[in-house]
């Protein structure tokens, strides 16, 4: 018996209410993250953490707790990924608007970016190798 491919099949139809539910979950997580960070700033004014990242961590915890992905959340996230390039338009406008500043500070920033990326890769590989040695030693 041969397995049939899912290519060419239309995705299942999702109702607008299901899409709105998925979008509401995304917005609620971002709002909760922003609120959590704002409360953190009230308690400790030097607390610096991006609210959307806190919301994403809350979403990750929520998904881990549910152990399954809601169809609306899946469809909404897939739709947002499809138009993700539109979200970069403001960045491109900023690059054009501040071109002179970027030319002035670009080379040092590029150097810092390359060095930090290489250091991150080296630390990641070193950590992986150390953990691989530890896990192989534990198996013996």
XYZ file of N, CA and C in Angstrom:
420
model
N 0.827 -1.182 0.000
C 0.000 0.000 0.000
C 0.866 1.238 0.000
N 0.472 2.223 -0.742
C 1.242 3.463 -0.782
C 0.504 4.544 -0.007
N 1.292 5.391 0.636
C 0.709 6.496 1.383
C 0.381 7.631 0.421
N -0.792 8.203 0.594
C -1.185 9.309 -0.267
C -0.596 10.603 0.276
N -0.214 11.470 -0.619
C 0.354 12.763 -0.245
C -0.767 13.763 0.018
N -0.513 14.689 0.967
C -1.493 15.728 1.260
C -1.365 16.913 0.318
N -0.396 16.840 -0.617
C -0.213 17.943 -1.547
C -1.426 18.040 -2.462
N -1.802 19.261 -2.755
C -2.926 19.467 -3.647
C -4.256 19.530 -2.931
N -4.305 19.140 -1.682
C -5.543 19.201 -0.922
C -5.739 20.615 -0.400
N -6.968 21.073 -0.419
C -7.282 22.391 0.131
C -7.284 22.295 1.656
N -6.794 23.332 2.339
C -6.821 23.303 3.790
C -8.268 23.318 4.288
N -8.508 22.769 5.468
C -9.882 22.757 5.977
C -10.381 24.193 6.185
N -11.664 24.385 5.973
C -12.239 25.718 6.142
C -12.366 26.040 7.624
N -11.977 27.239 7.964
C -12.027 27.706 9.342
C -13.047 28.841 9.396
N -13.913 28.814 10.377
C -14.927 29.860 10.493
C -14.290 31.160 10.982
N -14.893 32.299 10.650
C -14.363 33.579 11.126
C -14.303 33.654 12.654
N -15.265 33.050 13.330
C -15.260 33.068 14.801
C -14.045 32.329 15.345
N -13.640 31.245 14.685
C -12.470 30.492 15.115
C -11.207 31.316 14.908
N -11.122 32.033 13.780
C -9.980 32.910 13.534
C -9.910 34.029 14.570
N -11.067 34.606 14.890
C -11.102 35.668 15.895
C -10.680 35.150 17.264
N -11.030 33.923 17.568
C -10.608 33.335 18.837
C -9.092 33.213 18.887
N -8.498 32.745 17.802
C -7.041 32.641 17.746
C -6.372 33.993 17.858
N -6.922 34.996 17.163
C -6.358 36.334 17.235
C -6.513 36.904 18.645
N -7.651 36.626 19.278
C -7.885 37.109 20.640
C -6.885 36.499 21.617
N -6.540 35.235 21.425
C -5.547 34.594 22.289
C -4.189 35.277 22.120
N -3.805 35.563 20.877
C -2.532 36.243 20.641
C -2.510 37.631 21.279
N -3.578 38.394 21.094
C -3.648 39.740 21.659
C -3.705 39.689 23.178
N -4.443 38.732 23.735
C -4.537 38.612 25.193
C -3.177 38.278 25.799
N -2.418 37.423 25.141
C -1.086 37.096 25.641
C -0.165 38.310 25.582
N -0.250 39.083 24.504
C 0.587 40.275 24.422
C 0.166 41.290 25.481
N -1.128 41.473 25.685
C -1.607 42.404 26.705
C -1.174 41.951 28.098
N -1.269 40.648 28.357
C -0.832 40.123 29.658
C 0.666 40.342 29.846
N 1.442 40.157 28.786
C 2.883 40.391 28.875
C 3.201 41.850 29.143
N 2.521 42.754 28.435
C 2.725 44.188 28.656
C 2.335 44.581 30.078
N 1.229 44.023 30.569
C 0.778 44.315 31.932
C 1.781 43.799 32.947
N 2.259 42.594 32.731
C 3.238 42.004 33.643
C 4.514 42.851 33.706
N 4.982 43.309 32.555
C 6.183 44.142 32.520
C 5.915 45.499 33.180
N 4.728 46.078 32.957
C 4.392 47.354 33.593
C 4.353 47.228 35.108
N 3.808 46.143 35.605
C 3.793 45.904 37.049
C 5.219 45.716 37.548
N 6.031 45.023 36.789
C 7.436 44.847 37.154
C 8.168 46.174 37.240
N 7.824 47.099 36.344
C 8.452 48.430 36.380
C 7.973 49.252 37.562
N 6.732 49.010 38.014
C 6.245 49.709 39.206
C 6.980 49.225 40.448
N 7.211 47.927 40.504
C 7.897 47.338 41.660
C 9.379 47.688 41.633
N 9.994 47.517 40.466
C 11.420 47.812 40.308
C 11.581 48.692 39.070
N 11.705 50.017 39.259
C 11.759 50.932 38.100
C 12.886 50.632 37.111
N 13.926 49.955 37.538
C 15.014 49.638 36.614
C 14.751 48.355 35.826
N 13.597 47.726 36.062
C 13.237 46.491 35.359
C 13.017 46.790 33.879
N 13.792 46.134 33.027
C 13.681 46.341 31.585
C 13.487 44.985 30.924
N 12.349 44.825 30.292
C 12.055 43.602 29.549
C 10.948 43.944 28.560
N 11.045 43.502 27.316
C 10.001 43.829 26.334
C 8.695 43.090 26.634
N 7.622 43.840 26.673
C 6.309 43.263 26.939
C 5.887 42.201 25.943
N 6.085 42.412 24.621
C 5.693 41.382 23.670
C 6.455 40.063 23.866
N 7.707 40.149 24.299
C 8.462 38.917 24.552
C 7.883 38.203 25.778
N 7.516 38.970 26.802
C 6.863 38.377 27.973
C 5.552 37.722 27.556
N 4.803 38.381 26.669
C 3.557 37.800 26.169
C 3.799 36.525 25.388
N 4.887 36.486 24.613
C 5.212 35.280 23.860
C 5.561 34.127 24.808
N 6.271 34.451 25.893
C 6.595 33.421 26.887
C 5.325 32.920 27.575
N 4.385 33.833 27.826
C 3.102 33.413 28.394
C 2.341 32.514 27.412
N 2.402 32.862 26.122
C 1.761 32.022 25.104
C 2.402 30.643 25.069
N 3.729 30.596 25.166
C 4.426 29.315 25.195
C 3.993 28.485 26.401
N 3.877 29.129 27.556
C 3.420 28.422 28.759
C 1.982 27.937 28.585
N 1.152 28.780 27.980
C -0.238 28.405 27.729
C -0.325 27.196 26.801
N 0.469 27.220 25.730
C 0.452 26.088 24.795
C 0.999 24.820 25.440
N 2.017 24.956 26.287
C 2.542 23.796 27.001
C 1.529 23.220 27.971
N 0.756 24.096 28.579
C -0.263 23.653 29.526
C -1.414 22.950 28.803
N -1.844 23.501 27.657
C -2.954 22.913 26.896
C -2.558 21.629 26.181
N -1.299 21.525 25.799
C -0.752 20.353 25.103
C -1.366 20.093 23.732
N -2.109 21.056 23.218
C -2.594 20.958 21.834
C -2.840 22.367 21.328
N -2.783 22.507 20.020
C -2.913 23.817 19.393
C -4.342 24.010 18.916
N -4.949 25.104 19.324
C -6.304 25.441 18.886
C -6.279 25.732 17.389
N -7.269 25.265 16.661
C -7.304 25.439 15.194
C -7.289 26.914 14.807
N -7.978 27.747 15.568
C -8.011 29.171 15.256
C -6.659 29.825 15.457
N -5.953 29.415 16.504
C -4.626 29.958 16.770
C -3.657 29.536 15.670
N -3.762 28.298 15.248
C -2.913 27.800 14.159
C -3.193 28.559 12.865
N -4.462 28.738 12.525
C -4.824 29.437 11.286
C -4.423 30.908 11.344
N -4.613 31.539 12.493
C -4.247 32.954 12.635
C -2.743 33.132 12.524
N -1.981 32.279 13.203
C -0.521 32.382 13.143
C -0.021 32.128 11.728
N -0.604 31.165 11.040
C -0.214 30.879 9.657
C -0.520 32.075 8.759
N -1.675 32.699 8.954
C -2.026 33.877 8.174
C -1.099 35.047 8.438
N -0.732 35.248 9.708
C 0.186 36.342 10.046
C 1.574 36.106 9.473
N 2.017 34.871 9.477
C 3.319 34.563 8.892
C 3.297 34.832 7.392
N 2.159 34.604 6.761
C 2.031 34.840 5.328
C 2.192 36.303 4.948
N 1.845 37.224 5.858
C 1.956 38.657 5.556
C 3.044 39.324 6.398
N 3.960 38.526 6.912
C 4.998 39.041 7.796
C 5.859 40.106 7.133
N 6.066 39.999 5.835
C 6.916 40.978 5.152
C 6.336 42.385 5.243
N 5.032 42.515 5.329
C 4.417 43.832 5.468
C 4.791 44.499 6.790
N 5.080 43.693 7.795
C 5.433 44.252 9.088
C 6.825 44.871 9.083
N 7.626 44.589 8.060
C 8.967 45.142 7.983
C 9.017 46.458 7.213
N 7.901 46.907 6.663
C 7.874 48.164 5.917
C 8.295 49.337 6.809
N 7.793 49.476 8.047
C 8.259 50.598 8.881
C 9.770 50.573 9.120
N 10.350 49.398 9.243
C 11.802 49.310 9.415
C 12.523 49.821 8.184
N 12.028 49.455 7.022
C 12.661 49.911 5.779
C 12.553 51.430 5.644
N 11.431 51.994 6.038
C 11.267 53.452 5.992
C 12.244 54.114 6.954
N 12.429 53.542 8.129
C 13.389 54.075 9.094
C 14.809 54.023 8.566
N 15.145 52.960 7.867
C 16.490 52.845 7.294
C 16.709 53.937 6.247
N 15.701 54.184 5.426
C 15.828 55.223 4.409
C 15.893 56.604 5.067
N 15.075 56.815 6.078
C 15.015 58.119 6.734
C 16.310 58.453 7.476
N 16.922 57.462 8.087
C 18.131 57.692 8.868
C 19.367 57.115 8.183
N 19.401 57.191 6.865
C 20.506 56.639 6.091
C 21.865 57.207 6.475
N 21.942 58.519 6.686
C 23.210 59.141 7.060
C 23.726 58.639 8.391
N 22.831 58.502 9.347
C 23.212 57.997 10.664
C 23.680 56.547 10.578
N 23.014 55.782 9.739
C 23.402 54.378 9.566
C 24.761 54.286 8.881
N 25.023 55.158 7.922
C 26.342 55.158 7.276
C 27.439 55.509 8.274
N 27.133 56.427 9.192
C 28.127 56.843 10.178
C 28.408 55.743 11.197
N 27.360 55.112 11.709
C 27.511 54.122 12.771
C 27.406 52.686 12.283
N 27.149 52.494 10.997
C 26.962 51.154 10.455
C 28.143 50.217 10.615
N 29.360 50.642 10.214
C 30.504 49.723 10.325
C 30.780 49.233 11.755
N 30.773 50.117 12.786
C 30.982 49.583 14.138
C 29.854 48.645 14.579
N 28.621 48.972 14.183
C 27.498 48.104 14.535
C 27.600 46.756 13.833
N 28.008 46.774 12.579
C 28.174 45.531 11.830
C 29.269 44.673 12.450
N 30.363 45.303 12.843
C 31.449 44.576 13.509
C 30.958 43.955 14.811
N 30.217 44.729 15.601
C 29.677 44.210 16.863
C 28.716 43.051 16.597
N 27.914 43.159 15.561
C 26.972 42.094 15.207
C 27.698 40.818 14.816
N 28.729 40.941 13.977
C 29.475 39.766 13.527
C 30.207 39.116 14.696
N 30.868 39.924 15.525
C 31.617 39.374 16.666
C 30.674 38.700 17.648
N 29.547 39.344 17.965
C 28.612 38.739 18.919
C 27.988 37.459 18.365
N 27.740 37.417 17.057
C 27.204 36.200 16.444
C 28.219 35.063 16.529
N 29.479 35.358 16.211
C 30.518 34.326 16.293
C 30.697 33.834 17.728
N 30.681 34.760 18.692
C 30.806 34.349 20.093
C 29.626 33.481 20.517
N 28.439 33.852 20.076
C 27.250 33.057 20.402
C 27.362 31.659 19.817
N 27.809 31.562 18.577
C 27.975 30.248 17.949
C 29.019 29.411 18.689
N 30.135 30.023 19.067
C 31.182 29.296 19.793
C 30.689 28.797 21.148
N 29.974 29.647 21.864
C 29.442 29.237 23.172
C 28.403 28.136 22.992
N 27.563 28.246 21.974
C 26.539 27.228 21.728
C 27.179 25.885 21.388
N 28.164 25.890 20.512
C 28.852 24.648 20.147
C 29.583 24.069 21.353
N 30.244 24.922 22.126
C 30.934 24.444 23.329
C 29.978 23.821 24.326
N 28.823 24.456 24.512
C 27.810 23.906 25.424
C 27.297 22.572 24.918
N 27.029 22.496 23.614
C 26.554 21.245 23.030
C 27.584 20.129 23.220
N 28.840 20.424 22.934
C 29.880 19.397 23.066
C 30.036 18.953 24.522
N 29.978 19.901 25.448
C 30.091 19.550 26.871
C 28.923 18.679 27.309
N 27.706 19.037 26.883
C 26.537 18.234 27.256
C 26.565 16.867 26.574
N 27.072 16.807 25.352
C 27.172 15.516 24.662
C 28.153 14.604 25.386
N 29.278 15.170 25.840
C 30.241 14.370 26.612
C 29.631 13.892 27.922
N 28.902 14.776 28.589
C 28.263 14.402 29.855
C 27.209 13.314 29.657
N 26.419 13.457 28.610
C 25.360 12.458 28.387
C 25.950 11.128 27.946
N 27.048 11.123 27.201
C 27.698 9.865 26.829
C 28.351 9.214 28.041
N 28.896 10.017 28.947
C 29.493 9.475 30.171
C 28.450 8.888 31.102
N 27.239 9.466 31.089
C 26.152 8.977 31.955
C 25.593 7.658 31.449
N 25.681 7.412 30.139
C 25.133 6.180 29.556
C 26.033 4.975 29.832
N 27.318 5.229 30.080
C 28.247 4.105 30.241
C 28.195 3.530 31.604
